[in-house]
Coordinates of C-alpha atoms and ligand atoms in Angstrom, one line a residue:
X590 CA 30.6 -58.5 200.4
X591 CA 28.9 -61.6 199.2
X592 CA 25.9 -61.4 196.8
X593 CA 22.7 -63.4 196.9
X594 CA 20.1 -63.9 194.2
X595 CA 16.6 -62.4 194.6
X596 CA 15.2 -65.8 193.8
X597 CA 17.1 -67.5 196.6
X598 CA 18.4 -70.5 194.7
X599 CA 21.8 -69.5 193.2
X600 CA 25.0 -69.8 195.2
X601 CA 26.5 -66.7 196.7
X602 CA 29.2 -64.9 194.7
X603 CA 31.8 -62.3 195.2
X604 CA 31.7 -58.9 193.6
X605 CA 34.0 -59.7 190.6
X606 CA 32.0 -62.9 189.8
X607 CA 28.7 -60.9 190.0
X608 CA 30.1 -58.3 187.6
X609 CA 30.9 -60.9 185.0
X610 CA 27.8 -63.0 185.6
X611 CA 25.1 -60.3 185.1
X612 CA 22.0 -62.5 185.8
X613 CA 22.0 -65.2 188.5
X614 CA 21.7 -68.8 187.4
X615 CA 18.3 -69.1 189.0
X616 CA 17.1 -66.2 186.8
X617 CA 17.2 -63.7 189.7
X618 CA 19.2 -60.6 190.2
X619 CA 22.2 -60.2 192.5
X620 CA 21.9 -58.0 195.6
X621 CA 24.4 -57.6 198.5
X622 CA 23.8 -60.1 201.3
X623 CA 23.5 -57.1 203.7
X624 CA 23.5 -53.4 203.2
X625 CA 26.8 -51.8 204.3
X626 CA 26.3 -48.5 206.2
X627 CA 28.1 -45.2 206.3
X628 CA 28.1 -43.4 209.6
X629 CA 27.3 -39.7 209.8
X630 CA 31.0 -39.0 210.4
X631 CA 32.0 -41.2 207.4
X632 CA 29.6 -39.1 205.3
X633 CA 30.9 -35.8 206.6
X634 CA 34.5 -37.0 205.7
X635 CA 33.4 -37.4 202.1
X636 CA 32.0 -33.9 201.6
X637 CA 35.1 -32.5 200.0
X638 CA 36.1 -35.5 197.9
X639 CA 36.4 -35.1 194.1
X640 CA 34.0 -37.2 192.1
X641 CA 36.4 -40.1 191.4
X642 CA 37.6 -40.3 195.0
X643 CA 34.0 -40.3 196.3
X644 CA 33.0 -43.0 193.7
X645 CA 35.8 -45.3 194.9
X646 CA 34.9 -44.7 198.6
X647 CA 31.2 -45.4 198.0
X648 CA 31.8 -48.5 195.9
X649 CA 34.5 -49.9 198.2
X650 CA 32.4 -51.7 200.7
X651 CA 30.4 -53.3 197.9
X652 CA 33.5 -54.5 196.1
X653 CA 35.6 -55.8 199.1
X654 CA 37.5 -58.0 199.4
X655 CA 37.5 -58.8 195.6
X656 CA 38.7 -55.3 194.8
X657 CA 40.4 -52.7 196.9
X658 CA 39.4 -49.0 197.2
X659 CA 42.8 -48.2 195.5
X660 CA 42.0 -50.4 192.5
X661 CA 38.5 -48.9 192.3
X662 CA 40.1 -45.4 192.4
X663 CA 42.3 -46.2 189.4
X664 CA 39.2 -47.2 187.5
X665 CA 37.0 -44.2 188.5
X666 CA 39.8 -41.6 188.0
X667 CA 40.2 -42.9 184.5
X668 CA 36.5 -43.3 183.8
X669 CA 35.5 -39.8 184.7
X670 CA 38.5 -38.1 183.1
X671 CA 36.7 -38.0 179.8
X672 CA 33.6 -36.1 181.2
X673 CA 33.1 -32.6 179.9
X674 CA 32.3 -30.8 183.2
X675 CA 34.8 -30.3 186.1
X676 CA 32.1 -31.3 188.6
X677 CA 31.2 -34.4 186.6
X678 CA 27.6 -34.2 187.9
X679 CA 26.9 -30.5 188.5
X680 CA 23.9 -29.4 190.6
X681 CA 22.0 -26.3 189.4
X682 CA 19.3 -24.4 191.3
X683 CA 16.1 -24.1 189.3
X684 CA 14.1 -22.2 191.9
X685 CA 12.2 -22.8 195.2
X686 CA 14.8 -25.1 196.8
X687 CA 14.6 -27.3 193.7
X688 CA 17.8 -28.4 191.9
X689 CA 18.7 -30.0 188.7
X690 CA 21.4 -32.8 188.9
X691 CA 23.0 -32.8 185.4
X692 CA 23.9 -36.4 184.5
X693 CA 24.7 -35.8 180.8
X694 CA 28.4 -34.8 180.8
X695 CA 29.8 -38.2 179.7
X696 CA 30.8 -39.2 176.2
X697 CA 27.3 -40.2 175.0
X698 CA 25.4 -37.5 176.8
X699 CA 23.1 -39.7 178.9
X700 CA 23.3 -40.8 182.6
X701 CA 24.2 -44.3 181.5
X702 CA 27.8 -43.2 180.9
X703 CA 28.2 -42.7 184.7
X704 CA 27.9 -46.4 185.3
X705 CA 29.0 -47.9 182.0
X706 CA 32.4 -46.0 181.8
X707 CA 33.1 -47.7 185.2
X708 CA 31.7 -51.1 184.1
X709 CA 33.8 -51.3 180.9
X710 CA 37.0 -50.8 183.0
X711 CA 35.9 -53.3 185.7
X712 CA 35.4 -55.9 182.9
X713 CA 38.9 -55.2 181.6
X714 CA 40.5 -55.5 185.0
X715 CA 38.7 -58.6 186.0
X716 CA 39.3 -60.3 182.6
X717 CA 43.0 -59.4 182.7
X718 CA 43.3 -61.0 186.2
X719 CA 41.7 -64.2 184.9
X720 CA 43.3 -64.1 181.4
X721 CA 39.8 -64.4 179.9
X722 CA 37.9 -62.7 177.0
X723 CA 34.2 -61.9 176.6
X724 CA 31.8 -61.1 173.8
X725 CA 29.2 -58.7 174.9
X726 CA 25.8 -58.9 173.1
X727 CA 23.1 -56.4 173.7
X728 CA 20.0 -54.9 172.2
X729 CA 19.2 -51.2 172.4
X730 CA 16.4 -48.9 171.7
X731 CA 18.7 -45.9 172.0
X732 CA 20.9 -44.7 174.8
X733 CA 22.2 -48.0 176.2
X734 CA 23.9 -49.1 173.0
X735 CA 26.0 -46.0 172.5
X736 CA 27.0 -45.8 176.2
X737 CA 28.0 -49.5 176.1
X738 CA 30.0 -49.1 172.9
X739 CA 31.9 -46.0 174.2
X740 CA 32.6 -47.9 177.4
X741 CA 34.0 -51.0 175.6
X742 CA 35.7 -49.6 172.5
X743 CA 39.3 -50.5 172.1
X744 CA 39.4 -52.8 175.1
X745 CA 41.6 -55.8 174.4
X746 CA 39.6 -58.6 175.9
X747 CA 36.1 -57.5 174.8
X748 CA 34.2 -57.8 171.5
X749 CA 30.9 -55.9 171.6
X750 CA 27.9 -56.6 169.4
X751 CA 25.0 -54.1 169.7
X752 CA 21.7 -54.7 167.9
X753 CA 19.4 -51.9 167.1
X754 CA 16.0 -52.0 165.2
X755 CA 16.7 -50.7 161.7
X756 CA 15.2 -47.3 161.1
X757 CA 13.6 -47.1 164.6
X758 CA 16.3 -45.2 166.6
X759 CA 16.9 -41.5 166.1
X760 CA 19.7 -40.3 163.8
X761 CA 21.8 -39.0 166.7
X762 CA 21.4 -42.2 168.6
X763 CA 22.3 -44.4 165.6
X764 CA 25.3 -42.3 164.7
X765 CA 26.6 -42.4 168.2
X766 CA 26.9 -46.1 167.8
X767 CA 27.7 -46.6 164.1
X768 CA 30.4 -44.0 163.8
X769 CA 32.6 -45.6 166.4
X770 CA 35.2 -47.1 164.0
X771 CA 37.2 -49.5 166.2
X772 CA 37.9 -53.1 165.4
X773 CA 36.2 -54.6 168.5
X774 CA 32.8 -52.8 168.0
X775 CA 30.2 -54.5 165.8
X776 CA 26.9 -52.7 165.1
X777 CA 24.0 -54.7 163.7
X778 CA 20.8 -53.1 162.3
X779 CA 18.1 -55.7 162.6
X780 CA 15.2 -55.7 160.2
X781 CA 12.5 -55.6 162.9
X782 CA 11.5 -54.0 166.2
X783 CA 13.3 -53.6 169.5
X784 CA 11.4 -56.6 170.8
X785 CA 12.9 -58.6 167.8
X786 CA 16.4 -57.5 168.8
X787 CA 15.8 -58.5 172.4
X788 CA 14.4 -61.9 171.3
X789 CA 17.6 -62.5 169.3
X790 CA 19.7 -61.7 172.3
X791 CA 17.7 -64.0 174.5
X792 CA 17.9 -66.8 172.0
X793 CA 21.7 -66.7 171.7
X794 CA 22.1 -66.5 175.5
X795 CA 19.9 -69.6 175.6
X796 CA 22.2 -71.4 173.2
X797 CA 24.7 -72.8 175.7
X798 CA 27.1 -74.2 173.1
X799 CA 27.4 -70.8 171.4
X800 CA 27.4 -68.9 174.7
X801 CA 30.4 -70.9 176.0
X802 CA 32.2 -70.8 172.7
X803 CA 32.3 -67.0 172.4
X804 CA 32.1 -66.2 176.2
X805 CA 28.8 -64.3 175.9
X806 CA 28.3 -61.5 178.5
X807 CA 25.6 -58.9 179.1
X808 CA 25.8 -55.3 179.9
X809 CA 22.2 -54.4 180.5
X810 CA 20.9 -52.5 183.5
X811 CA 20.5 -55.6 185.7
X812 CA 24.3 -55.7 186.1
X813 CA 24.9 -54.9 189.8
X814 CA 28.0 -52.8 189.1
X815 CA 25.8 -50.3 187.1
X816 CA 23.5 -49.9 190.1
X817 CA 26.4 -49.3 192.6
X818 CA 28.2 -46.8 190.3
X819 CA 25.0 -44.8 190.1
X820 CA 24.8 -44.5 193.9
X821 CA 27.6 -42.1 193.8
X822 CA 25.8 -39.1 192.4
X823 CA 23.0 -39.5 195.0
X824 CA 25.6 -39.3 197.8
X825 CA 27.3 -36.4 196.2
X826 CA 24.2 -34.3 195.6
X827 CA 22.9 -35.0 199.2
X828 CA 26.3 -34.0 200.7
X829 CA 26.3 -30.8 198.6
X830 CA 22.8 -29.9 200.0
X831 CA 23.7 -30.5 203.7
X832 CA 23.6 -34.3 204.4
X833 CA 24.0 -35.9 206.8
X834 CA 22.5 -33.0 208.8
X835 CA 19.7 -32.3 206.3
X836 CA 17.3 -34.5 204.4
X837 CA 17.0 -34.5 200.6
X838 CA 14.3 -35.7 198.2
X839 CA 15.0 -36.9 194.6
X840 CA 12.8 -37.0 191.6
X841 CA 13.9 -39.6 189.0
X842 CA 12.6 -40.2 185.4
X843 CA 12.4 -44.0 185.3
X844 CA 11.9 -46.9 182.9
X845 CA 13.7 -50.0 184.1
X846 CA 13.8 -48.9 187.8
X847 CA 17.6 -48.9 187.6
X848 CA 18.4 -45.3 188.3
X849 CA 15.9 -44.9 191.1
X850 CA 17.0 -48.2 192.7
X851 CA 20.4 -46.6 193.1
X852 CA 18.7 -43.9 195.1
X853 CA 17.2 -46.6 197.3
X854 CA 20.6 -48.1 197.8
X855 CA 21.9 -44.6 198.9
X856 CA 19.0 -44.4 201.4
X857 CA 19.9 -47.9 202.7
X858 CA 23.5 -47.1 203.3
X859 CA 22.7 -44.1 205.4
X860 CA 22.1 -41.1 203.1
X861 CA 19.2 -39.1 204.6
X862 CA 16.7 -39.3 201.7
X863 CA 13.2 -38.2 202.6
X864 CA 11.5 -39.4 199.5
X865 CA 12.2 -40.9 196.0
X866 CA 9.7 -39.6 193.4
X867 CA 9.3 -41.7 190.3
X868 CA 8.4 -40.0 187.1
X869 CA 6.8 -42.2 184.3
X870 CA 5.7 -41.4 180.8
X871 CA 2.6 -42.9 179.3
X872 CA 4.2 -46.3 179.9
X873 CA 3.2 -46.1 183.5
X874 CA 3.4 -49.6 184.9
X875 CA 5.4 -48.4 188.0
X876 CA 3.0 -45.5 188.7
X877 CA 0.0 -47.9 188.5
X878 CA 1.8 -50.3 190.9
X879 CA 2.4 -47.6 193.5
X880 CA -1.3 -46.7 193.3
X881 CA -2.8 -50.2 193.3
X882 CA -0.2 -52.7 194.5
X883 CA -0.6 -54.6 191.3
X884 CA 2.2 -54.9 188.7
X885 CA 0.4 -55.4 185.4
X886 CA 2.1 -55.4 182.1
X887 CA 0.5 -53.4 179.3
X888 CA 1.4 -52.5 175.7
X889 CA 4.3 -50.3 175.0
X890 CA 3.4 -46.9 173.5
X891 CA 6.1 -44.8 171.7
X892 CA 6.6 -41.4 173.5
X893 CA 8.8 -38.4 173.4
X894 CA 11.0 -40.1 176.1
X895 CA 11.8 -43.3 174.3
X896 CA 14.4 -44.5 176.8
X897 CA 11.5 -45.0 179.2
X898 CA 9.2 -46.8 176.8
X899 CA 9.3 -50.0 178.8
X900 CA 6.6 -52.2 180.3
X901 CA 8.8 -54.5 182.4
X902 CA 10.9 -52.7 185.0
X903 CA 13.5 -55.4 185.6
X904 CA 15.3 -53.9 188.5
X905 CA 12.0 -53.7 190.5
X906 CA 12.7 -57.3 191.5
X907 CA 15.4 -56.0 193.7
X908 CA 13.0 -53.9 195.7
X909 CA 10.5 -56.7 195.8
X910 CA 13.1 -58.9 197.5
X911 CA 13.4 -56.4 200.4
X912 CA 9.6 -55.9 200.6
X913 CA 9.4 -59.7 201.1
X914 CA 12.0 -59.5 203.8
X915 CA 14.5 -61.2 201.5
X916 CA 12.5 -64.3 200.9
X917 CA 13.7 -65.6 197.6
X918 CA 10.8 -68.1 197.3
X919 CA 8.2 -65.3 197.6
X920 CA 9.9 -63.3 194.9
X921 CA 10.2 -66.3 192.7
X922 CA 6.5 -67.1 192.9
X923 CA 5.6 -63.5 192.0
X924 CA 8.0 -63.4 189.1
X925 CA 6.7 -66.7 187.8
X926 CA 3.2 -65.3 188.0
X927 CA 4.3 -62.2 186.1
X928 CA 5.9 -64.3 183.4
X929 CA 2.9 -66.6 183.0
X930 CA 0.0 -64.2 183.5
X931 CA 1.5 -60.7 183.0
X932 CA 0.7 -59.6 186.6
X933 CA 1.3 -60.0 190.3
X934 CA 0.1 -58.3 193.4
X935 CA 1.7 -57.2 196.7
X936 CA -0.2 -57.1 200.0
X937 CA -1.3 -53.8 201.4
X938 CA 1.1 -53.8 204.3
X939 CA 4.1 -54.3 202.0
X940 CA 2.8 -51.7 199.6
X941 CA 2.6 -49.2 202.5
X942 CA 6.2 -49.9 203.3
X943 CA 7.2 -49.1 199.8
X944 CA 5.1 -46.0 199.8
X945 CA 6.9 -44.7 202.9
X946 CA 9.9 -43.9 200.6
X947 CA 8.5 -44.0 197.0
X948 CA 5.9 -41.9 195.3
X949 CA 5.1 -42.3 191.6
X950 CA 3.4 -40.1 189.0
X951 CA 3.0 -40.1 185.2
X952 CA 3.0 -37.5 182.5
X953 CA 1.9 -37.6 178.9
X954 CA 3.8 -36.0 176.0
X955 CA 1.9 -32.7 176.1
X956 CA 2.7 -32.3 179.8
X957 CA 6.3 -33.2 179.0
X958 CA 6.5 -30.4 176.3
X959 CA 4.7 -28.0 178.7
X960 CA 7.4 -28.6 181.3
X961 CA 10.3 -28.1 178.8
X962 CA 8.6 -24.8 177.8
X963 CA 7.9 -23.6 181.4
X964 CA 11.4 -24.4 182.6
X965 CA 13.0 -22.7 179.6
X966 CA 10.8 -19.6 180.1
X967 CA 11.3 -19.4 183.9
X968 CA 15.0 -20.1 184.2
X969 CA 16.5 -20.5 180.7
X970 CA 17.4 -24.2 181.2
X971 CA 16.8 -26.4 178.2
X972 CA 15.6 -29.9 179.3
X973 CA 15.4 -33.1 177.2
X974 CA 12.1 -34.9 177.5
X975 CA 13.3 -37.5 180.0
X976 CA 14.7 -34.8 182.3
X977 CA 11.5 -32.8 181.9
X978 CA 9.6 -35.7 183.4
X979 CA 11.9 -35.7 186.4
X980 CA 11.4 -31.9 186.9
X981 CA 7.6 -32.2 186.4
X982 CA 7.5 -35.0 189.0
X983 CA 9.6 -32.8 191.4
X984 CA 7.0 -30.0 191.1
X985 CA 3.9 -32.3 191.4
X986 CA 5.2 -34.2 194.4
X987 CA 7.0 -31.3 196.1
X988 CA 6.1 -32.2 199.7
X989 CA 7.8 -30.2 202.5
X990 CA 9.4 -27.2 200.8
X991 CA 12.1 -26.9 203.4
X992 CA 13.5 -30.2 202.1
X993 CA 15.7 -29.7 199.0
X994 CA 14.3 -31.4 195.9
X995 CA 16.8 -32.7 193.3
X996 CA 15.5 -33.6 189.9
X997 CA 17.8 -35.9 187.8
X998 CA 18.5 -34.7 184.3
X999 CA 19.3 -37.9 182.5
X1000 CA 20.1 -36.8 179.0
X1001 CA 21.5 -33.8 177.1
X1002 CA 18.7 -31.9 175.2
X1003 CA 20.7 -32.3 171.9
X1004 CA 20.1 -36.0 172.0
X1005 CA 16.4 -35.3 171.4
X1006 CA 16.4 -32.2 169.3
X1007 CA 13.1 -32.7 167.6
X1008 CA 11.1 -32.9 170.8
X1009 CA 12.9 -29.9 172.3
X1010 CA 12.4 -27.8 169.2
X1011 CA 8.7 -28.7 169.1
X1012 CA 8.4 -27.4 172.7
X1013 CA 10.5 -24.2 172.7
X1014 CA 11.2 -23.4 169.0
X1015 CA 15.0 -23.7 169.6
X1016 CA 17.1 -26.5 168.3
X1017 CA 19.7 -27.6 170.9
X1018 CA 23.2 -28.1 169.5
X1019 CA 25.5 -31.0 170.3
X1020 CA 28.5 -30.2 172.6
X1021 CA 31.9 -29.6 170.8
X1022 CA 33.1 -33.2 171.0
X1023 CA 30.1 -34.4 169.0
X1024 CA 29.5 -31.5 166.7
X1025 CA 30.6 -33.3 163.6
X1026 CA 28.6 -36.4 164.4
X1027 CA 26.3 -36.0 161.4
X1028 CA 29.3 -35.9 159.0
X1029 CA 31.2 -39.0 160.4
X1030 CA 31.3 -42.2 158.4
X1031 CA 28.9 -44.9 159.6
X1032 CA 29.6 -48.7 159.6
X1033 CA 27.0 -51.4 160.4
X1034 CA 25.7 -54.7 159.2
X1035 CA 22.1 -55.2 158.3
X1036 CA 20.6 -58.5 159.2
X1037 CA 17.1 -60.1 159.1
X1038 CA 15.5 -60.8 162.5
X1039 CA 16.7 -64.3 162.4
X1040 CA 18.8 -66.1 165.0
X1041 CA 20.8 -68.3 162.6
X1042 CA 21.8 -65.2 160.5
X1043 CA 23.0 -63.4 163.7
X1044 CA 24.9 -66.5 165.0
X1045 CA 26.6 -66.9 161.6
X1046 CA 27.5 -63.2 161.5
X1047 CA 29.0 -63.3 165.0
X1048 CA 30.9 -66.5 164.4
X1049 CA 32.4 -65.2 161.1
X1050 CA 33.3 -61.8 162.7
X1051 CA 34.9 -63.3 165.7
X1052 CA 36.8 -65.8 163.6
X1053 CA 38.1 -63.0 161.5
X1054 CA 39.1 -61.1 164.6
X1055 CA 40.9 -64.3 165.7
X1056 CA 39.2 -64.3 169.1
X1057 CA 37.7 -67.7 168.6
X1058 CA 38.8 -70.7 166.6
Ligands
PLP661 C1 17.8 -45.3 180.3 C2 17.3 -43.9 180.5 C3 16.3 -43.6 181.5 C4 15.7 -44.7 182.3 O1 16.6 -45.2 183.3 P1 16.2 -46.5 184.1 O2 17.5 -46.9 184.8 O3 15.8 -47.6 183.1 O4 15.1 -46.2 185.0 C5 15.9 -42.3 181.7 N1 16.4 -41.3 180.9 C6 17.3 -41.6 180.0 C7 17.8 -40.4 179.1 C8 17.8 -42.8 179.7 O5 18.8 -43.1 178.8

C-alpha cells in the first residue's frame, strides 16, 4: 500500500516511511491511496482469531509490502502480551442490546495503549532495519504521555522526551510518566500550560538543524500506524456481535477524531457499521460541525474528561479528504482558512454524506456524572468520565434497537478517581500492577516555557546518553 497526503503535494510513501514520518512534508496527513477491502468470507475466517492474530491480519494489507503479516504478528503478539485481560478488549453487555467495549486493559489504563504498544515496536523494528536512532518529542495533557513512555521505555534506538504542564495534570497521570525509571525516558515539567508545551514542541520541530541532529520524531495521534492499530477492536467487536451478517453501531467519546476515524476505516474496509456516534464534552467543535457544516474553533474549557479538552480535531482532515473526493487542493484551502481565520465550511451535499454515517452529540459535566451514577446503579459498572460520554451518546442516539450498540470505554475509572467518587461516592482502586503507584519514586526536570532552555536540556541529556556527538 502506498500512502498519499491529504493536501496532495507530498510524494507517495510506503508504510514504514509513513510510520517514521508522522506528518507529510506538505503539512497534510497520510492516508492509504485506496481502501483495501475484506470480503464477507475473509471476515468470517477471522471470527475465531485471538487478538494478536486478528491485529496482524487486519493491519497486513495496510503494511504490505513494506512489512509482512508474519512480522506484524511478532509485534502484535509481543505488544498485547502485557495486557491484563485474556480477551484484551472484552465486550460486556450493559442492557438493551447495548455493550461496553473495554479498552483500558493495557499498561497505562487508557485506549491509547492499544495503538502505542504496537507503534513503539514498529519503530524499533524499522529503526533496526535502517540502523537509525530517533528522539521522540511530545507534549501531553495526560494520557498520551504515559502511553507513549510505556511503549518506548527500554527501546535501544529511541530516546523519548515528554513535556507536561507543571501542576496541571492529575497525580495519577503524572506519576504514570515520572515513575518510569529507565535511562531512555526523559520527563519535563514545563512551567506553563499545555499550549505552552505544544508550542515548544512545534518550535523544535521547526528548527531543522536541531531536528536533523537529534533525529526528532513524533508520536501523536496523527501517526497512521496508531489509526490502523485501532481498527482492530472495531473489527473484533463487530465479529463478536454477528458481522458480517449483522450490522453494528458504535458510540465513541472523541477529542482528536482519532479513535472514531479508526471506526470509519473499519467501515471502509467492509465491516458492516450502521452508524458512528460521536460523543463530545463541552468542547464540542465536532458536534457543532455535524449540526451546521461549519468547523469553528472556540476556547478550550476544562472538563471532567480532560483527554477530550481539545478544540482542533487533527484527524478530521482525513475525513475531509474523502468528503472532497480525495482532492488535496480542496482540503488544503480549507485547512489554510482554518489556520488563518479559525473556521471553514463544508457544502450541504458533502455534509449530508458525512451524516449518513456519523452523528454527534455533546454532554456537560453534570450529564457525565449522571451517566456514571445511572450506569453504576443499573448494572454495577463503574465508568470513567470519558467512557460515560460514550455510553450517554449510545443511549441518546440509540436508533434501531435491533442493531447492537457498542460504547467504547476509553479509560479505567481509577485514572479519574475524583470525578468518579464525586458521582457515585465510591473511590475506584488501581489494578494490581499499579497499586503502589503513589509510593514510587518520581523523576523529572522542571524547565521554564522557553525553547532555548528545552533545546539545551535535550542536547545535554542526549550527549550524556552518548546518542549524539
Ligand atoms: C485520548 C483519549 C480520548 C480521545 O481520543 P481521540 O482519539 O482524540 O478522539 C478519549 N478518552 C480517553 C480516555 C483518552 O485518553
